[in-house]
């Protein structure tokens, strides 16, 4: 999606290495391995350093919901902290809205955070000594916004996340789901364009999690932020993402749309993730569509669209054998789908 | 230690075994060669360097250099002290009680208000109001000083991670150097008078505040820290708006400890005299053997300690809101009562309600000691003859016809060693060579006596212990530090201190361990022991001397008892805590495997608690050293006495060196035990 708009966040060969003299060690390892990142990471590991993020390169477009998925210890949280400049990356370039932020001074970073970024944390990161309203208004308070205006803005976002009536409560008096709503509200207080969410729903019960996911999509539908969303849950990634990056042991192994990940995994590791995923619910008709010049709708045309999931499409053309045309939103024909291909795409691999 | 359970071949190569072997060889060599080379047994005086004099000269020079500044500061501090004095003395006592009760209500409701009112009521009745207010004035000025300095140190160490190790070391030194030791240089700096007590108590009370502030800041949830950063807060905003407030309860623990330390030190500082406070009163009555009065004054101190401790303790916990109106009511009530009875309001100093009680206590005590003198003497003598003396000078000198009824002979020595050797072989055969060698070493030490241990053995043995506990760095450190004591000529006294505190620590470990174990298995026992522990930990060091002195007079045994009473508490607490905090799934797994309660205790709970118990032992050792110096007041030999003497003679050199030697002993003991605790934790994967 939105490949046409310029990237809001761009990472170029970002490395985060933990250990003594990480910068020099990384440069040395890259030189010795001839620039091959995997070999360099091996050398660093052998030397007792931890290459937590290796050579990450990707872009996030305007209004895009970019999910980084990986198991614990895969470096996904480290990566998002590099981008948010909570950690100083060891090497690589990170630019936010076209300006390079690596090596930016303290004041500029503070300004950047006050104007452009919001972040939600896994364990909420709420200030225990402040009420809900004070927590939410804190990003405005540090900027010196006067009490009345920040009260009003806090009230707006508190209403947005559905917490009206709990403004005076302290975090310890709230349930987990409510706490994360506070976290979300606080991260939106300054109306930032870029939104980091670090496993925001992982610490919640499954039911609450689903509810918050739906509300999150709802909010994103209204606000259209540029988002980096971290999760270890493939179902969550597939449900929310415009595009997904899958990380393993500090490396990004695949970047693609949910359909790409489910239907065209690059290796066994990614395939393993998507094995239990009901493909029909995530893959779209567009992924199995072929170009065609025969666009005459038959009398029993099922009316397939690009954005339909495979499950829905298959249900509509169960008893058809001929290629079926696919229409876009304006009613123009964009291609055709062979029902047999639909069925084949849904086959669960036995490997 | 771990390898002790392994196969003999592997066990023989374990570090513990090698270290024990080295120490044993050193000891045996010394024992064998001592008759021929006298310098092996005792460090010859001719080999000592005049380190004490050098230290004296250096410190005196330094002190003279900063003296004008210090005097300036002293003059400056007089003002807040005068204000505090004026405020506390000019306020009619009913109002003081009313304010205290109102504060108590505000902090903790009825219980606290009652505690404050009853406590201060007791102080008024005791007739020690004036002295108490003098003490309180000192605390009131030194605590804010300590809070500001300690808080600043803590924040600074947190902001500059590079400063953390030196700051930690500084805090260690500030707390391990015995209290009396820095009274001497302070006296030279500030002259006689309350300012010395003020500064000493601020120095003593700042480290706990610094430690807790640092701990609070380090423990702030990283996500909370990051949330503040991502909110766009500047560093100062992060620190003062988020990190410090969210660590408030830990910081309040620091405030509580700071208050208690300040009170304790203000009372200790009374030994230099000159400010008519409650500590001085205790000392005076103790010297005149007026134990009833002494006890009364001691109780006044305890009352203050308890009130201050409980009041400030509520700050650290979660607080409920209490009706504000009661606060105003209490204040109004005290003002109205004072106004009504203004003309007939007696001066608090003239109350002597409890004096007859004190005198009665005194009389009955005298009667009791006369009536039971023989029994008390018997207790004391038996403990001395059969416990302390052999430990101090060894069986070969302690066993005399006068003490044990027979004389120790060479044959008996050989028999002792033979028994130890058999035990050693038996243990080696059971696959525990380290324990076997330790048995041999113990026999040797018992034969020689701790005070007469040959110096090469002490050095090598400590280094070996340090090596097993924490590697060669600690071994080297202990060699260097102990050599400095040796060179300064204080080694003999250091051994005396080591003997008395060692004996006390050993007794505390046994008794405290047993009580802690009992408290762990029986909730009823814990309910009985807990208030006692709370009480013993709140009482300032000084007060422990009164009861032991009452029954056992001046002497080593009294000092031993006082040290034990003070140092046993951490052992009890940590043992219990370690034993009850075994993860329940481990206990369930053991029970499901068919283990009996006793087996669960032996195989699961005790090993799991070992690191915690070791930390308790560590605390006990530090407590024992702290008390050892105070116990010098009632007659011990060794470093404590040197420090006390130095204070009397204003001998800075001796005071500083003996204080340093004391700190070295405490530091080494601390590092070694911590090393073992860390090793155990690693072995358990904690």
PDB file of N, CA and C in Angstrom, chain B residues 75-115:
ATOM      1  N   UNK B  75      30.138  27.895  63.541  1.00  0.00           N
ATOM      2  CA  UNK B  75      29.448  29.113  63.971  1.00  0.00           C
ATOM      3  C   UNK B  75      28.125  29.259  63.239  1.00  0.00           C
ATOM      4  N   UNK B  76      28.164  28.855  61.962  1.00  0.00           N
ATOM      5  CA  UNK B  76      26.956  28.941  61.141  1.00  0.00           C
ATOM      6  C   UNK B  76      25.881  28.006  61.676  1.00  0.00           C
ATOM      7  N   UNK B  77      26.307  26.785  62.018  1.00  0.00           N
ATOM      8  CA  UNK B  77      25.345  25.783  62.469  1.00  0.00           C
ATOM      9  C   UNK B  77      24.738  26.122  63.827  1.00  0.00           C
ATOM     10  N   UNK B  78      25.425  26.996  64.542  1.00  0.00           N
ATOM     11  CA  UNK B  78      24.892  27.381  65.854  1.00  0.00           C
ATOM     12  C   UNK B  78      23.490  27.972  65.721  1.00  0.00           C
ATOM     13  N   UNK B  79      23.285  28.718  64.612  1.00  0.00           N
ATOM     14  CA  UNK B  79      21.997  29.396  64.474  1.00  0.00           C
ATOM     15  C   UNK B  79      20.827  28.423  64.418  1.00  0.00           C
ATOM     16  N   UNK B  80      20.821  27.506  63.451  1.00  0.00           N
ATOM     17  CA  UNK B  80      19.686  26.572  63.434  1.00  0.00           C
ATOM     18  C   UNK B  80      19.578  25.793  64.746  1.00  0.00           C
ATOM     19  N   UNK B  81      20.722  25.502  65.368  1.00  0.00           N
ATOM     20  CA  UNK B  81      20.660  24.769  66.624  1.00  0.00           C
ATOM     21  C   UNK B  81      20.000  25.604  67.711  1.00  0.00           C
ATOM     22  N   UNK B  82      20.350  26.876  67.730  1.00  0.00           N
ATOM     23  CA  UNK B  82      19.728  27.744  68.726  1.00  0.00           C
ATOM     24  C   UNK B  82      18.229  27.854  68.489  1.00  0.00           C
ATOM     25  N   UNK B  83      17.853  27.966  67.192  1.00  0.00           N
ATOM     26  CA  UNK B  83      16.426  28.061  66.894  1.00  0.00           C
ATOM     27  C   UNK B  83      15.696  26.800  67.339  1.00  0.00           C
ATOM     28  N   UNK B  84      16.290  25.655  67.006  1.00  0.00           N
ATOM     29  CA  UNK B  84      15.631  24.397  67.363  1.00  0.00           C
ATOM     30  C   UNK B  84      15.506  24.288  68.872  1.00  0.00           C
ATOM     31  N   UNK B  85      16.587  24.656  69.576  1.00  0.00           N
ATOM     32  CA  UNK B  85      16.567  24.614  71.034  1.00  0.00           C
ATOM     33  C   UNK B  85      15.477  25.507  71.594  1.00  0.00           C
ATOM     34  N   UNK B  86      15.470  26.723  71.049  1.00  0.00           N
ATOM     35  CA  UNK B  86      14.502  27.707  71.529  1.00  0.00           C
ATOM     36  C   UNK B  86      13.087  27.186  71.298  1.00  0.00           C
ATOM     37  N   UNK B  87      12.849  26.718  70.079  1.00  0.00           N
ATOM     38  CA  UNK B  87      11.503  26.257  69.729  1.00  0.00           C
ATOM     39  C   UNK B  87      11.071  25.114  70.641  1.00  0.00           C
ATOM     40  N   UNK B  88      11.978  24.176  70.867  1.00  0.00           N
ATOM     41  CA  UNK B  88      11.582  22.993  71.638  1.00  0.00           C
ATOM     42  C   UNK B  88      11.457  23.311  73.128  1.00  0.00           C
ATOM     43  N   UNK B  89      12.303  24.225  73.615  1.00  0.00           N
ATOM     44  CA  UNK B  89      12.252  24.513  75.050  1.00  0.00           C
ATOM     45  C   UNK B  89      11.176  25.529  75.401  1.00  0.00           C
ATOM     46  N   UNK B  90      10.954  26.482  74.481  1.00  0.00           N
ATOM     47  CA  UNK B  90       9.997  27.541  74.803  1.00  0.00           C
ATOM     48  C   UNK B  90       8.560  27.057  74.678  1.00  0.00           C
ATOM     49  N   UNK B  91       8.357  26.048  73.850  1.00  0.00           N
ATOM     50  CA  UNK B  91       6.998  25.540  73.697  1.00  0.00           C
ATOM     51  C   UNK B  91       6.583  24.816  74.971  1.00  0.00           C
ATOM     52  N   UNK B  92       5.430  25.207  75.546  1.00  0.00           N
ATOM     53  CA  UNK B  92       4.956  24.484  76.736  1.00  0.00           C
ATOM     54  C   UNK B  92       4.752  23.016  76.396  1.00  0.00           C
ATOM     55  N   UNK B  93       5.092  22.147  77.337  1.00  0.00           N
ATOM     56  CA  UNK B  93       5.084  20.723  77.011  1.00  0.00           C
ATOM     57  C   UNK B  93       3.727  20.167  76.596  1.00  0.00           C
ATOM     58  N   UNK B  94       2.597  20.703  77.132  1.00  0.00           N
ATOM     59  CA  UNK B  94       1.327  20.133  76.645  1.00  0.00           C
ATOM     60  C   UNK B  94       1.144  20.379  75.148  1.00  0.00           C
ATOM     61  N   UNK B  95       1.643  21.522  74.684  1.00  0.00           N
ATOM     62  CA  UNK B  95       1.496  21.804  73.247  1.00  0.00           C
ATOM     63  C   UNK B  95       2.378  20.856  72.431  1.00  0.00           C
ATOM     64  N   UNK B  96       3.594  20.616  72.920  1.00  0.00           N
ATOM     65  CA  UNK B  96       4.466  19.671  72.217  1.00  0.00           C
ATOM     66  C   UNK B  96       3.795  18.301  72.099  1.00  0.00           C
ATOM     67  N   UNK B  97       3.205  17.868  73.210  1.00  0.00           N
ATOM     68  CA  UNK B  97       2.519  16.574  73.180  1.00  0.00           C
ATOM     69  C   UNK B  97       1.342  16.612  72.215  1.00  0.00           C
ATOM     70  N   UNK B  98       0.599  17.732  72.254  1.00  0.00           N
ATOM     71  CA  UNK B  98      -0.546  17.859  71.361  1.00  0.00           C
ATOM     72  C   UNK B  98      -0.136  17.822  69.902  1.00  0.00           C
ATOM     73  N   UNK B  99       0.928  18.542  69.567  1.00  0.00           N
ATOM     74  CA  UNK B  99       1.404  18.559  68.177  1.00  0.00           C
ATOM     75  C   UNK B  99       1.848  17.155  67.761  1.00  0.00           C
ATOM     76  N   UNK B 100       2.566  16.473  68.681  1.00  0.00           N
ATOM     77  CA  UNK B 100       3.027  15.127  68.359  1.00  0.00           C
ATOM     78  C   UNK B 100       1.846  14.192  68.105  1.00  0.00           C
ATOM     79  N   UNK B 101       0.836  14.289  68.976  1.00  0.00           N
ATOM     80  CA  UNK B 101      -0.338  13.431  68.813  1.00  0.00           C
ATOM     81  C   UNK B 101      -1.060  13.763  67.518  1.00  0.00           C
ATOM     82  N   UNK B 102      -1.165  15.072  67.207  1.00  0.00           N
ATOM     83  CA  UNK B 102      -1.842  15.466  65.971  1.00  0.00           C
ATOM     84  C   UNK B 102      -1.095  14.932  64.754  1.00  0.00           C
ATOM     85  N   UNK B 103       0.228  15.035  64.803  1.00  0.00           N
ATOM     86  CA  UNK B 103       1.045  14.500  63.715  1.00  0.00           C
ATOM     87  C   UNK B 103       0.828  12.992  63.595  1.00  0.00           C
ATOM     88  N   UNK B 104       0.781  12.335  64.764  1.00  0.00           N
ATOM     89  CA  UNK B 104       0.551  10.884  64.776  1.00  0.00           C
ATOM     90  C   UNK B 104      -0.773  10.540  64.128  1.00  0.00           C
ATOM     91  N   UNK B 105      -1.809  11.324  64.456  1.00  0.00           N
ATOM     92  CA  UNK B 105      -3.117  11.063  63.858  1.00  0.00           C
ATOM     93  C   UNK B 105      -3.054  11.244  62.341  1.00  0.00           C
ATOM     94  N   UNK B 106      -2.396  12.328  61.930  1.00  0.00           N
ATOM     95  CA  UNK B 106      -2.291  12.620  60.506  1.00  0.00           C
ATOM     96  C   UNK B 106      -1.577  11.479  59.771  1.00  0.00           C
ATOM     97  N   UNK B 107      -0.552  10.924  60.415  1.00  0.00           N
ATOM     98  CA  UNK B 107       0.251   9.894  59.743  1.00  0.00           C
ATOM     99  C   UNK B 107      -0.398   8.524  59.807  1.00  0.00           C
ATOM    100  N   UNK B 108      -0.988   8.199  60.965  1.00  0.00           N
ATOM    101  CA  UNK B 108      -1.420   6.809  61.097  1.00  0.00           C
ATOM    102  C   UNK B 108      -2.645   6.596  61.962  1.00  0.00           C
ATOM    103  N   UNK B 109      -3.434   7.633  62.133  1.00  0.00           N
ATOM    104  CA  UNK B 109      -4.685   7.445  62.861  1.00  0.00           C
ATOM    105  C   UNK B 109      -4.500   7.292  64.357  1.00  0.00           C
ATOM    106  N   UNK B 110      -5.485   6.655  64.964  1.00  0.00           N
ATOM    107  CA  UNK B 110      -5.542   6.616  66.414  1.00  0.00           C
ATOM    108  C   UNK B 110      -4.311   5.967  67.033  1.00  0.00           C
ATOM    109  N   UNK B 111      -3.869   4.836  66.489  1.00  0.00           N
ATOM    110  CA  UNK B 111      -2.759   4.087  67.098  1.00  0.00           C
ATOM    111  C   UNK B 111      -1.527   4.977  67.232  1.00  0.00           C
ATOM    112  N   UNK B 112      -1.206   5.694  66.153  1.00  0.00           N
ATOM    113  CA  UNK B 112      -0.015   6.540  66.175  1.00  0.00           C
ATOM    114  C   UNK B 112      -0.191   7.718  67.143  1.00  0.00           C
ATOM    115  N   UNK B 113      -1.390   8.326  67.108  1.00  0.00           N
ATOM    116  CA  UNK B 113      -1.646   9.446  68.006  1.00  0.00           C
ATOM    117  C   UNK B 113      -1.483   9.008  69.460  1.00  0.00           C
ATOM    118  N   UNK B 114      -2.032   7.840  69.790  1.00  0.00           N
ATOM    119  CA  UNK B 114      -1.932   7.334  71.157  1.00  0.00           C
ATOM    120  C   UNK B 114      -0.480   7.051  71.512  1.00  0.00           C
ATOM    121  N   UNK B 115       0.244   6.445  70.580  1.00  0.00           N
ATOM    122  CA  UNK B 115       1.657   6.134  70.820  1.00  0.00           C
ATOM    123  C   UNK B 115       2.431   7.405  71.152  1.00  0.00           C
TER     124      UNK B 115
END
